[in-house]
Coordinates of N, CA and C and ligand atoms in Angstrom, one line a residue:
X682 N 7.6 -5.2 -32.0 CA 6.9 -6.5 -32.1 C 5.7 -6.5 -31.2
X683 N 4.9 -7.2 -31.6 CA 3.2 -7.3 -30.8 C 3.0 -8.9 -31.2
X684 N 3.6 -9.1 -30.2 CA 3.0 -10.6 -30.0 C 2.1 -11.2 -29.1
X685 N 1.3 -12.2 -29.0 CA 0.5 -13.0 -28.2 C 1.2 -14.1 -27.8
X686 N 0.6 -15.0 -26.8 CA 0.8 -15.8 -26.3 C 0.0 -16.9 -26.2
X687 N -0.3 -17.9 -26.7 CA -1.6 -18.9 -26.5 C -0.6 -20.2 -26.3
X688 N -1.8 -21.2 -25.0 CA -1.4 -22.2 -25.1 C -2.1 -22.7 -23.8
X689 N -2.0 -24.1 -23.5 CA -3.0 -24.2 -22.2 C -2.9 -23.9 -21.0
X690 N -3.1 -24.0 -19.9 CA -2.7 -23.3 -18.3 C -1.7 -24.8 -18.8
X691 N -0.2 -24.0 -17.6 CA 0.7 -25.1 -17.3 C 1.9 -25.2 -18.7
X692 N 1.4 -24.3 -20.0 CA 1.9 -24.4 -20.7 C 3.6 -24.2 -20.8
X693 N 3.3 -22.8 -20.3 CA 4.7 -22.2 -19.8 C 5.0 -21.1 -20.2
X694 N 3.7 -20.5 -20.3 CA 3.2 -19.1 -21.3 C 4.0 -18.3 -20.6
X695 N 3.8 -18.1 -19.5 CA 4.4 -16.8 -18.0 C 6.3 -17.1 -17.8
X696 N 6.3 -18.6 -18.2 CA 7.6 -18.8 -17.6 C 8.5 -18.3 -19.4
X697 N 7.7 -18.5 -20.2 CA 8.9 -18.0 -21.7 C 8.2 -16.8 -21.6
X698 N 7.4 -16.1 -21.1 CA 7.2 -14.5 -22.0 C 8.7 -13.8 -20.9
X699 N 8.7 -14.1 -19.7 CA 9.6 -13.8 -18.8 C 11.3 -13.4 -20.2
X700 N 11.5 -14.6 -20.8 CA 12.6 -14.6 -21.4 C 12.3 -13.8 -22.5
X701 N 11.2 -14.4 -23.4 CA 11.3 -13.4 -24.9 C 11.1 -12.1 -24.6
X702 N 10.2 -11.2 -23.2 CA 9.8 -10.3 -23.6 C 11.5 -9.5 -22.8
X703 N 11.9 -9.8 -22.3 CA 13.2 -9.3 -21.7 C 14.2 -9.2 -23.1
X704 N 14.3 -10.4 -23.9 CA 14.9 -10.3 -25.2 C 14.9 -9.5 -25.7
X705 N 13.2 -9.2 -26.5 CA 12.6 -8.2 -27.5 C 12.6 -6.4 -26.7
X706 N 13.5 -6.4 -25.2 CA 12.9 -5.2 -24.6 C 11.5 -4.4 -25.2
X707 N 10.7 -5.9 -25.1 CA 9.0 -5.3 -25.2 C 8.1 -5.8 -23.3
X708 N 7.4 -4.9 -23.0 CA 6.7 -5.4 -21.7 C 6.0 -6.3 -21.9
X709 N 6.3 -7.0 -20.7 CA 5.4 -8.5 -20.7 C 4.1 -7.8 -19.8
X710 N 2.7 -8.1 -20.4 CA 1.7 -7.7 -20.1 C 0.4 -9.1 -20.2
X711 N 0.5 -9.4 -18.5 CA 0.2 -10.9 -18.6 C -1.4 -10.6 -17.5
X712 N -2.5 -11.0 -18.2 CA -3.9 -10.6 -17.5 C -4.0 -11.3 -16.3
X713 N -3.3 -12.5 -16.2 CA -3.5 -13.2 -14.8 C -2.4 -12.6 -13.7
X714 N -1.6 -11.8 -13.8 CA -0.6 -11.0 -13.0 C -1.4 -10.1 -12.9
X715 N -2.2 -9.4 -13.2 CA -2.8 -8.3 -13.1 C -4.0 -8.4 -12.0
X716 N -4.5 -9.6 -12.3 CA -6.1 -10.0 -11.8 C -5.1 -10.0 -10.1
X717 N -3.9 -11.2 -10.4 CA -3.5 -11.5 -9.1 C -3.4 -9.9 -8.4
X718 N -2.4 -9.3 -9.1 CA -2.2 -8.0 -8.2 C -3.2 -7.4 -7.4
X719 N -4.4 -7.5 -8.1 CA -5.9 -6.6 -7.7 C -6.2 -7.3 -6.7
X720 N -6.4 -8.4 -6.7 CA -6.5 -9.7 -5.6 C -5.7 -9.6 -4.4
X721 N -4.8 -9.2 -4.4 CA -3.8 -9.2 -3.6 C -3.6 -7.5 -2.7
X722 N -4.0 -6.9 -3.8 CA -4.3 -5.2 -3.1 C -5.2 -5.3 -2.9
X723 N -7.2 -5.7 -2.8 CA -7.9 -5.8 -2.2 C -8.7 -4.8 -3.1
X724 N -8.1 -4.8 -4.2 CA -9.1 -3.6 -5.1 C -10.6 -4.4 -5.5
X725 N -11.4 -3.1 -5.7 CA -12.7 -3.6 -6.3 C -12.7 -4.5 -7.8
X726 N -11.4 -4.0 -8.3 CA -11.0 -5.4 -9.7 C -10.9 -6.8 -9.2
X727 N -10.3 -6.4 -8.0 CA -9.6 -8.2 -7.4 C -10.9 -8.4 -6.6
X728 N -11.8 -8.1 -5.9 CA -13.0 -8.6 -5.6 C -13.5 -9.4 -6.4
X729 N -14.0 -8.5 -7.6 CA -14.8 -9.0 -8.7 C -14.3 -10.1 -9.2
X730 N -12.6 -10.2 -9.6 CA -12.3 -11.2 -10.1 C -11.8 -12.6 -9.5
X731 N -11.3 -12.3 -8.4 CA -10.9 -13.5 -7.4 C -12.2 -14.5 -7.3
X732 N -13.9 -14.5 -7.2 CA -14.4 -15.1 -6.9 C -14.6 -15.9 -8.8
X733 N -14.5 -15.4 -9.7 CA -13.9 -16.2 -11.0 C -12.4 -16.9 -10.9
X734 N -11.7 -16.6 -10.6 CA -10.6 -17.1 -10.5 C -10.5 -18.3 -9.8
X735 N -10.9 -18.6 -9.1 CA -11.2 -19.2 -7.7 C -11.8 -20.8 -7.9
X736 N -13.0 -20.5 -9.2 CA -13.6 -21.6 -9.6 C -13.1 -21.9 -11.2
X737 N -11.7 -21.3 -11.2 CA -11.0 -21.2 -12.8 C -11.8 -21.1 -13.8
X738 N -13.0 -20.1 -13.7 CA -13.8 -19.5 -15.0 C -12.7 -18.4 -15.2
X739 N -13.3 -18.1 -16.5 CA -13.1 -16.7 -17.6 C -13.1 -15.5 -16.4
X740 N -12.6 -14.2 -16.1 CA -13.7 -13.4 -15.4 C -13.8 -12.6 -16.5
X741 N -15.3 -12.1 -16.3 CA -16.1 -11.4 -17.6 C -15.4 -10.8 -18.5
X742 N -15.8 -10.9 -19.7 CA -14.9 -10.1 -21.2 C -14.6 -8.5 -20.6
X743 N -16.3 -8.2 -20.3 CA -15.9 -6.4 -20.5 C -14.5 -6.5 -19.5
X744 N -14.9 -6.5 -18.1 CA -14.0 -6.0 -17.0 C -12.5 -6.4 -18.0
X745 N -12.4 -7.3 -18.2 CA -11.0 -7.8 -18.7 C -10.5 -7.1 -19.8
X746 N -11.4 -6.5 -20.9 CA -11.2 -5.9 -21.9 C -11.0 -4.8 -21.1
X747 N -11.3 -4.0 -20.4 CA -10.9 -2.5 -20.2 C -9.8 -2.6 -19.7
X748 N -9.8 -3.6 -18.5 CA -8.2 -3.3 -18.1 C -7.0 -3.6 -19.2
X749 N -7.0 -4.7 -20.4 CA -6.3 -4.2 -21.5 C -6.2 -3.2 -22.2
X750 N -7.1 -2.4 -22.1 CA -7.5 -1.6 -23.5 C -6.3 -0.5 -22.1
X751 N -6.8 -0.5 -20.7 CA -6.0 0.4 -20.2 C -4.3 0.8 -20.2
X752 N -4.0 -1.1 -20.2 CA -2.8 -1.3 -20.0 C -2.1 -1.0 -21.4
X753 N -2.5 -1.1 -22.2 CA -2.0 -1.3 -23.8 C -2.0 0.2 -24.4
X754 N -2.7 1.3 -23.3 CA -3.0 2.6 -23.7 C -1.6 3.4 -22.6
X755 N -0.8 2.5 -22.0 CA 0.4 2.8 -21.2 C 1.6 3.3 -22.4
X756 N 2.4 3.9 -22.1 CA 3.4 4.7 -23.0 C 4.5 3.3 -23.4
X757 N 4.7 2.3 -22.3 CA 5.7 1.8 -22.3 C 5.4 0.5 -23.7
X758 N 3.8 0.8 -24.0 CA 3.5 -0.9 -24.9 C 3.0 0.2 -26.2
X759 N 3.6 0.9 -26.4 CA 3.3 1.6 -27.6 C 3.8 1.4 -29.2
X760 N 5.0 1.2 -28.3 CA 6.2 0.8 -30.0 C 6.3 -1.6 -29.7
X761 N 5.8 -1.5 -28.6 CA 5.5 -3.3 -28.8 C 5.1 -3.9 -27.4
X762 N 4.6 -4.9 -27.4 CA 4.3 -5.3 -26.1 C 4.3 -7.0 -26.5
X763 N 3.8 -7.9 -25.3 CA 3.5 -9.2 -25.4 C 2.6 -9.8 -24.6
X764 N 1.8 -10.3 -25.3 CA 0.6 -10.4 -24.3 C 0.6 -12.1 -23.9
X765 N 0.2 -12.1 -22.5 CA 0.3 -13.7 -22.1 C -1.2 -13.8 -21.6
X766 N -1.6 -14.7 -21.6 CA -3.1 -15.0 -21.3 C -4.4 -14.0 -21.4
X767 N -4.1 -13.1 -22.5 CA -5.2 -12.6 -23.4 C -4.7 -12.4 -24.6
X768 N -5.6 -12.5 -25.6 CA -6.7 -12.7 -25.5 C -7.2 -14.0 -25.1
X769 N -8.6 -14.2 -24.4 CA -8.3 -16.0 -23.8 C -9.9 -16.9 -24.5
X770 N -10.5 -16.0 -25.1 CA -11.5 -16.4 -25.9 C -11.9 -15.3 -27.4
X771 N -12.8 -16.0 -28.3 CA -13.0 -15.3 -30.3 C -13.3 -14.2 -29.2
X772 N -14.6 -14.0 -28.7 CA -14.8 -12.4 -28.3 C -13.6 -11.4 -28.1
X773 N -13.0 -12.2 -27.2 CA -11.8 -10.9 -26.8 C -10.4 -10.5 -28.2
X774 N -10.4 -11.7 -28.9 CA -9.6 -11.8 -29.8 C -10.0 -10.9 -30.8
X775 N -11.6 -10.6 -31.2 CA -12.4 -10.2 -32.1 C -11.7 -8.5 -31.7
X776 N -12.2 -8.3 -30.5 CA -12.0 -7.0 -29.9 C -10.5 -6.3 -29.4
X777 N -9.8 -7.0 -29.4 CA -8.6 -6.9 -29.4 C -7.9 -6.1 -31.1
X778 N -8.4 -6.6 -32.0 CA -8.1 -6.8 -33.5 C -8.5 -5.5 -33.5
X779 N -9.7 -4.8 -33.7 CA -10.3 -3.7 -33.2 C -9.6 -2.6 -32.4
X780 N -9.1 -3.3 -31.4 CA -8.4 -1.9 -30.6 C -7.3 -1.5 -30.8
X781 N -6.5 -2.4 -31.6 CA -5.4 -2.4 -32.1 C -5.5 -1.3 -33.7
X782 N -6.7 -1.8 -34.4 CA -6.8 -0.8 -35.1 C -6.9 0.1 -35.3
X783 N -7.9 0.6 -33.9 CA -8.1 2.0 -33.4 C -6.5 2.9 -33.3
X784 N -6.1 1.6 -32.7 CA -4.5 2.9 -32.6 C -3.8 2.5 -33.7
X785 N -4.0 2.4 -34.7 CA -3.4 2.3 -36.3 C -2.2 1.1 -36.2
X786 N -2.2 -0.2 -35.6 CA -1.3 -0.8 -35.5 C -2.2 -2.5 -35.6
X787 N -1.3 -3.9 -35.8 CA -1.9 -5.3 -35.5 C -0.8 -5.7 -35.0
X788 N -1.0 -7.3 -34.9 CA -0.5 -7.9 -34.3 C 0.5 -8.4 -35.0
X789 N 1.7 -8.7 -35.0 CA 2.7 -9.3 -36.0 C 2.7 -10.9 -36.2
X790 N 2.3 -11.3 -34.8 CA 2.6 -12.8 -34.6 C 1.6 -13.3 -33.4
X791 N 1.2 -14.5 -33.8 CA 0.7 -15.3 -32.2 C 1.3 -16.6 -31.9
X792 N 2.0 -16.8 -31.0 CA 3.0 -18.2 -30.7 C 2.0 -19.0 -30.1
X793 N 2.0 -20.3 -30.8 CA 0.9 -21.3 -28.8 C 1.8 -22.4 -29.0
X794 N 2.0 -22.2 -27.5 CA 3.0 -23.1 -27.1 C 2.2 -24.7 -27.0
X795 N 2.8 -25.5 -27.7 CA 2.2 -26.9 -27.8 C 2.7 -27.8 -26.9
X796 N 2.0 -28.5 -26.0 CA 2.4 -29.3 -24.8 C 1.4 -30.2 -24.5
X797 N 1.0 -31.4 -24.4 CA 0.1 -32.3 -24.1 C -0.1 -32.6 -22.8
X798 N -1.5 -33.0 -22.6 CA -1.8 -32.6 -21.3 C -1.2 -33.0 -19.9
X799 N -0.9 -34.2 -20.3 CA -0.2 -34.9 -19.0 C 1.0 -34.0 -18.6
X800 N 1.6 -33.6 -19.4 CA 2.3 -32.6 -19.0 C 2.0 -31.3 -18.3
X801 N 1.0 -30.9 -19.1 CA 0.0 -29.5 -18.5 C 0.3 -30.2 -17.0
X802 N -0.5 -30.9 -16.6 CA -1.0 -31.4 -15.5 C 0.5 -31.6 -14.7
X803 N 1.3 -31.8 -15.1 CA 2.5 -32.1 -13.9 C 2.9 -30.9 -13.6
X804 N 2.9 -29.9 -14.6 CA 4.0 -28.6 -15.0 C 2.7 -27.4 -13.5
X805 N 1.7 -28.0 -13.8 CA 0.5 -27.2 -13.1 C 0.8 -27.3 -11.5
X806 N 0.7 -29.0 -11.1 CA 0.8 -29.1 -10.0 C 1.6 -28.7 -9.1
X807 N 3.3 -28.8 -9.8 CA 4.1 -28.3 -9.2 C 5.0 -26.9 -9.2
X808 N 3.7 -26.1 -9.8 CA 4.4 -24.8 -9.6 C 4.1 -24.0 -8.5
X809 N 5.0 -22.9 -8.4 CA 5.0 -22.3 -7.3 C 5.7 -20.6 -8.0
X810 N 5.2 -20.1 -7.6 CA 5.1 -18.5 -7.7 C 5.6 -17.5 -6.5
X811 N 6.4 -16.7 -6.8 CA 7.1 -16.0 -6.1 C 5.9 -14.8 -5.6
X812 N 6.1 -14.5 -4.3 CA 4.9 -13.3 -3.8 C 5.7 -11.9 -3.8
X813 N 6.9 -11.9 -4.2 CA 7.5 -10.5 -4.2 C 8.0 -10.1 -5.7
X814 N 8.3 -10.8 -6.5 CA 9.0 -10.6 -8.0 C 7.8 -11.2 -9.2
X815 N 6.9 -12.3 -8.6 CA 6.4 -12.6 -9.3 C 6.8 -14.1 -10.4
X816 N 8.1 -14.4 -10.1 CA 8.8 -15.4 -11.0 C 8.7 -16.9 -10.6
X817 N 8.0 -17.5 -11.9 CA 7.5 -19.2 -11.7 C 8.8 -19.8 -11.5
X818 N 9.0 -20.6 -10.4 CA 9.1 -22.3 -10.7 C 8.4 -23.1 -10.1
X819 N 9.4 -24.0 -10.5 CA 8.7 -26.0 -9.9 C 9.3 -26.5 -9.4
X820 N 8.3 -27.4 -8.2 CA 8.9 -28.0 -7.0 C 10.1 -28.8 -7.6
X821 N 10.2 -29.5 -8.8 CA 10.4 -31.0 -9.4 C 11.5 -30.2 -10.2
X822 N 11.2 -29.7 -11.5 CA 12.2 -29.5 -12.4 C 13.1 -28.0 -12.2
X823 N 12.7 -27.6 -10.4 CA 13.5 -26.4 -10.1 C 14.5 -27.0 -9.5
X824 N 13.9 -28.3 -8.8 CA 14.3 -28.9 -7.1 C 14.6 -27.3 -6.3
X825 N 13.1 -27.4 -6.0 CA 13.2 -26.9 -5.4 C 12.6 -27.2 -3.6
X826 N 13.2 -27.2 -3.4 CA 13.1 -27.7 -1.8 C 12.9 -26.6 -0.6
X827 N 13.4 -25.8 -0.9 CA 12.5 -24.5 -0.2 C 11.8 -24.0 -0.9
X828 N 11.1 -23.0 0.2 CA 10.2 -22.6 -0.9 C 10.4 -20.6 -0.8
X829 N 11.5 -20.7 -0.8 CA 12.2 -19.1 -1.3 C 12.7 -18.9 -2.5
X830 N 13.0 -17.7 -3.5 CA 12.8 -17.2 -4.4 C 14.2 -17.4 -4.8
X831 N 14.8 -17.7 -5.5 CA 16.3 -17.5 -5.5 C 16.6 -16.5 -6.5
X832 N 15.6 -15.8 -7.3 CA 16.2 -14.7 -7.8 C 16.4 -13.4 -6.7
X833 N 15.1 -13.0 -5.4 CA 14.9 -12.3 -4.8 C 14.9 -12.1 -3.5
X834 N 14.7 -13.8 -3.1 CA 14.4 -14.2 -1.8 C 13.1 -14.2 -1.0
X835 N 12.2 -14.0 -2.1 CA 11.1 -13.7 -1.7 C 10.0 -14.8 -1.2
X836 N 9.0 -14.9 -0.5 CA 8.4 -16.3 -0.1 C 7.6 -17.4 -1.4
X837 N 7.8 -18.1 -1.8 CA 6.8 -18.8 -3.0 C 5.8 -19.4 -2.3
X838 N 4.5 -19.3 -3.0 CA 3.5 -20.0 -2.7 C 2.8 -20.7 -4.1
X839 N 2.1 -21.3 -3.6 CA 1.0 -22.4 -4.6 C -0.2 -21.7 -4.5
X840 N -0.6 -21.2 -6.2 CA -2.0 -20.6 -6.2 C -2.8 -21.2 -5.9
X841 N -3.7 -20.1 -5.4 CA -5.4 -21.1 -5.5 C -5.7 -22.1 -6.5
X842 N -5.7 -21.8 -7.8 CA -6.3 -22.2 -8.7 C -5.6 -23.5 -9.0
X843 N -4.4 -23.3 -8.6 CA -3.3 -24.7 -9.1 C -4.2 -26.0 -8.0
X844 N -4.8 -26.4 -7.2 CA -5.7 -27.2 -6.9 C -6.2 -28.1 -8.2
X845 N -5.7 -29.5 -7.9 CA -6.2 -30.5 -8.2 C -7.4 -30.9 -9.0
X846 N -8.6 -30.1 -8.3 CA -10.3 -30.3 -9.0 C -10.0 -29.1 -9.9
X847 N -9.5 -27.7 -9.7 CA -9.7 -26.6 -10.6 C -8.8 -26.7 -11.8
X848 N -7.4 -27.4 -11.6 CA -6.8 -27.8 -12.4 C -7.5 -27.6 -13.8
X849 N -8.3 -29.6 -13.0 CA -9.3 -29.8 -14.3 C -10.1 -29.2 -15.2
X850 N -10.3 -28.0 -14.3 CA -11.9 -27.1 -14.6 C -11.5 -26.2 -15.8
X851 N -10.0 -25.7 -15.3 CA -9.3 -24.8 -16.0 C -8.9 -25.5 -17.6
X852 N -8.6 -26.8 -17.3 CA -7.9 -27.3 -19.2 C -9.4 -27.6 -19.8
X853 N -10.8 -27.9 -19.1 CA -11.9 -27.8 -19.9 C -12.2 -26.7 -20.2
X854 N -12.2 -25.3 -19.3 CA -12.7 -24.1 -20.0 C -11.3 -23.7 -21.4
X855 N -10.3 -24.3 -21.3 CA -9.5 -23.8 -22.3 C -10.0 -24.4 -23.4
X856 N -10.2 -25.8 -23.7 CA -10.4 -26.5 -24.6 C -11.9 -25.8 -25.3
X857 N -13.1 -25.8 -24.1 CA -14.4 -24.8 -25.2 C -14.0 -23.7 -25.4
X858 N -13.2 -22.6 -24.4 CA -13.1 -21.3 -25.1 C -12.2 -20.7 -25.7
X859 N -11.0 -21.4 -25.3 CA -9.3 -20.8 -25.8 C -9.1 -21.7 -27.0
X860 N -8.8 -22.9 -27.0 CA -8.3 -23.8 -28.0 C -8.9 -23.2 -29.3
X861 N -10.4 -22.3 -29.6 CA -10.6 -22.2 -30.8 C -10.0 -20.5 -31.3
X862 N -9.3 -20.4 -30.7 CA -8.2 -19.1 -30.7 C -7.3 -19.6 -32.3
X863 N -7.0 -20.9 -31.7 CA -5.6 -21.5 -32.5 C -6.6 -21.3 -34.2
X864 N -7.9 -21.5 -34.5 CA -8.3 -21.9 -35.5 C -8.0 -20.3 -36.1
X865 N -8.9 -19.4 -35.0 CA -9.1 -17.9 -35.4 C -7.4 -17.3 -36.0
X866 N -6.5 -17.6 -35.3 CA -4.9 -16.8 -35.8 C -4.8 -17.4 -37.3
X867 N -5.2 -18.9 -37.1 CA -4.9 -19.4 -38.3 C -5.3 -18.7 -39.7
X868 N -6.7 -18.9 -39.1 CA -7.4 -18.2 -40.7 C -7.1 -16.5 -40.6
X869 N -6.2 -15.7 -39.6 CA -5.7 -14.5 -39.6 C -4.2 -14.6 -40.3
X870 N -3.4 -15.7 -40.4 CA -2.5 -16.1 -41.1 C -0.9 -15.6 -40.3
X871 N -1.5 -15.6 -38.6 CA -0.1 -15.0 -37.6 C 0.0 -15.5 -37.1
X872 N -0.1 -17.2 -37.5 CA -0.4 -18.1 -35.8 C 0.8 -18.9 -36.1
X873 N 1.9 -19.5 -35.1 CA 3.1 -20.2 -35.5 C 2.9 -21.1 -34.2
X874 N 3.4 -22.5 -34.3 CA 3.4 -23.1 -33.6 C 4.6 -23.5 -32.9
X875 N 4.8 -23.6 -31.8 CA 6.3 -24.2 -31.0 C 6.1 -24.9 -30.0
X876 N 7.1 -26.4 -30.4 CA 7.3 -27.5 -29.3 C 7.6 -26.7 -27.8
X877 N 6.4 -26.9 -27.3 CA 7.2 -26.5 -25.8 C 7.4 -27.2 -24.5
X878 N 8.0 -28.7 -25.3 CA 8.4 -29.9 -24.2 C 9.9 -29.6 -24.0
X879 N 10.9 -30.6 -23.6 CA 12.0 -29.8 -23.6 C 12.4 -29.0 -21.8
X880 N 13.6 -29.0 -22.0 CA 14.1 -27.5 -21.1 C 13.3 -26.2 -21.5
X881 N 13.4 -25.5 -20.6 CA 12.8 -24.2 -20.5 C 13.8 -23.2 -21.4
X882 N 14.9 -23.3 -21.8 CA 15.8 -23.1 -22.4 C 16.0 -23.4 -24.0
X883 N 15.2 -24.6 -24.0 CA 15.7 -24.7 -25.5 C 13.9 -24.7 -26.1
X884 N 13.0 -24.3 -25.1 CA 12.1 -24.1 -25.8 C 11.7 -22.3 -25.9
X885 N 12.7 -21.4 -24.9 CA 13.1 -20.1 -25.3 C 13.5 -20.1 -26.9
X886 N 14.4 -21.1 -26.7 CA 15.6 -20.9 -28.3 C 14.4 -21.1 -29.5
X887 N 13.8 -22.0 -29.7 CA 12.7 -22.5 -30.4 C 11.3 -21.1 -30.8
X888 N 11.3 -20.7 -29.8 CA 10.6 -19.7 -29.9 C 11.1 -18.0 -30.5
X889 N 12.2 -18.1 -30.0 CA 13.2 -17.0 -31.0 C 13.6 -17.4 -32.1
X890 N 13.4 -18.3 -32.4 CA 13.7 -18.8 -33.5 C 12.8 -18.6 -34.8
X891 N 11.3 -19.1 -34.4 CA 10.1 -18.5 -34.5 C 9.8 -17.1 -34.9
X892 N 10.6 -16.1 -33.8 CA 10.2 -14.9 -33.9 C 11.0 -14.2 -34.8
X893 N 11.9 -14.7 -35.0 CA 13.9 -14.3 -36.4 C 13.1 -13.3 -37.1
X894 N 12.2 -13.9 -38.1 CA 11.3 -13.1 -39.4 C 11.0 -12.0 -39.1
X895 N 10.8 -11.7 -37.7 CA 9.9 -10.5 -37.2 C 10.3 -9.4 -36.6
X896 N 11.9 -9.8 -36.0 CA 13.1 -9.0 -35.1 C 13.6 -8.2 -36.0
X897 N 13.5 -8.6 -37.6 CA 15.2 -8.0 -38.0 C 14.3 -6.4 -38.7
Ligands
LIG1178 P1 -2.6 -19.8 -16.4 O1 -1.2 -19.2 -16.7 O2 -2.4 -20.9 -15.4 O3 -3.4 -20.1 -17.6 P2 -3.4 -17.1 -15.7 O4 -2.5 -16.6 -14.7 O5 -3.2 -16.7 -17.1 O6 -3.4 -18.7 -15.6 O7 -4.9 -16.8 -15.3 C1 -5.4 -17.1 -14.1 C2 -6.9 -16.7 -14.0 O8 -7.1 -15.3 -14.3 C3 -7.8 -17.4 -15.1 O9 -8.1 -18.8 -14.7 C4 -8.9 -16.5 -15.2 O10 -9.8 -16.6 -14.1 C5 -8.3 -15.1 -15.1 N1 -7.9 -14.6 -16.4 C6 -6.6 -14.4 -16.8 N2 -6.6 -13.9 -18.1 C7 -8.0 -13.8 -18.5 C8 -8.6 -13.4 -19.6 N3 -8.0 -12.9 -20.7 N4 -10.0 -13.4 -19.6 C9 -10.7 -13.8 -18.6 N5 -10.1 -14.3 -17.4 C10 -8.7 -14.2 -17.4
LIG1179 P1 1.4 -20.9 -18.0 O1 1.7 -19.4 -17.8 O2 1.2 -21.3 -19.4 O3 0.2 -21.3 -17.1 P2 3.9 -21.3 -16.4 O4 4.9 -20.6 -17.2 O5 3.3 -20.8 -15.2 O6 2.7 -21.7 -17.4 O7 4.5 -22.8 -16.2 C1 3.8 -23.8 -15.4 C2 4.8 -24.6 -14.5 O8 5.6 -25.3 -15.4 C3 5.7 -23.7 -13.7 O9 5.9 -24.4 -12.5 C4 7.0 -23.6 -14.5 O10 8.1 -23.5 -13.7 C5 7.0 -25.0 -15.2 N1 7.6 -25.0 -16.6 C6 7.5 -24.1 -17.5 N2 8.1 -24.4 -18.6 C7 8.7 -25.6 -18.4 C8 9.5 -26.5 -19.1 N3 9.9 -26.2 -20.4 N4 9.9 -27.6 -18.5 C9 9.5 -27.9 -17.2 N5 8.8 -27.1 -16.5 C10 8.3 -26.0 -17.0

């Protein structure tokens, strides 16, 4: 299975690929985990990109396209993978389509998770991210009261980006450059949509449900 992932920051893109892609034993290959890691090792990728991150832009197509084209050229995303926050604009979607052909394969499916903004906006503010595993929750609908990991124990923090002003910055750059994603799958005819209000649980189920046609 080769699936994507679309939907707006806050969606809950990171918190269901965690479930489907553990389901489908396909790797979850998520560009904003990646940018973080570089950021966080101090590499010349996380340079370049932290200072985009930072002010919730895009960071540039190329740099981002190679590190996919790198990751996707790994043995483990060969027979399927699942992508969460790329492609994140038409260019990268265009070139994606492309690289995928190069290696004689497409995409089977793209899910975008449907959530209105107020929501975005609460789901945003109160998450928190683990610094050793990697694994989202929320202050609110985790109750979470410390701020340790309970799968790992590892410390959680609040991204940069999750900030109040960038928040906003982030659901306007979705709306001019992501949102017309949803048009492009459509007229590609792999775009399915799923409620993803709800428990985190029964919008897993909703989404497997989604995917049934494509598993067997
Ligand atoms: P969220 O899940 O909140 O939408 P991500 O973790 O996917 O955020 O991305 C965080 C940041 O990493 C983005 O705001 C952007 O700066 C950068 N980023 C992630 N994926 C891409 C991409 N496909 N193209 C350009 N920038 C990206
Ligand atoms: P995205 O990757 O789309 O930016 P995340 O998966 O990081 O979104 O989720 C954003 C925040 O919302 C996290 O704090 C996460 O725990 C929370 N969240 C995700 N799905 C749900 C849900 N169905 N109900 C309540 N909170 C959710």
């Amino acid at each position: 299975m080769r699936l994507v992932l679309v939907g707006p920051p806050g969606a809950g893109k990171g918190t269901q690929a965690q479930y489907i892609a553990s389901n489908l034993s396909i790797p979850k290959i998520s560009t904003g985990d990646i940018f973080r890691a570089n950021v966080s090792g101090g590499t010349e990728l996380g340079k370049l990109a932290k200072e985009y991150m930072d002010r919730g832009d895009l960071v540039p197509d190329e740099v981002t396209i190679a590190m996919v084209r790198d990751r996707l050229s790994e043995s483990d995303a060969q027979d399927g993978f699942l992508l969460d926050g790329f492609p994140r604009n038409v260019p990268q979607a265009e070139i994606l389509k492309k690289m995928l052909e190069e290696f004689g394969v497409a995409l089977d499916i793209v899910l975008e998770l449907v959530v209105d903004d107020e929501e975005v906006v609460r789901r945003l503010a109160g998450r928190r991210t683990c610094s050793q595993c990697g694994r989202i929750w929320h202050v609110d609908f985790d109750d979470k009261k410390d701020d340790i990991c309970d799968a790992c124990g590892g410390r959680l923090y609040q991204r940069d980006d999750d900030k109040e002003e960038t928040i906003r910055h982030r659901l306007e750059v979705y709306q001019e450059q992501t949102a017309p994603l949803v048009s492009f799958y459509a007229q590609e005819r792999i775009l399915v949509g799923v409620d993803a209000t709800g428990p985190v649980e029964e919008v897993t189920q909703r989404a497997m449900e989604a995917l049934s046609p494509y598993t067997d």
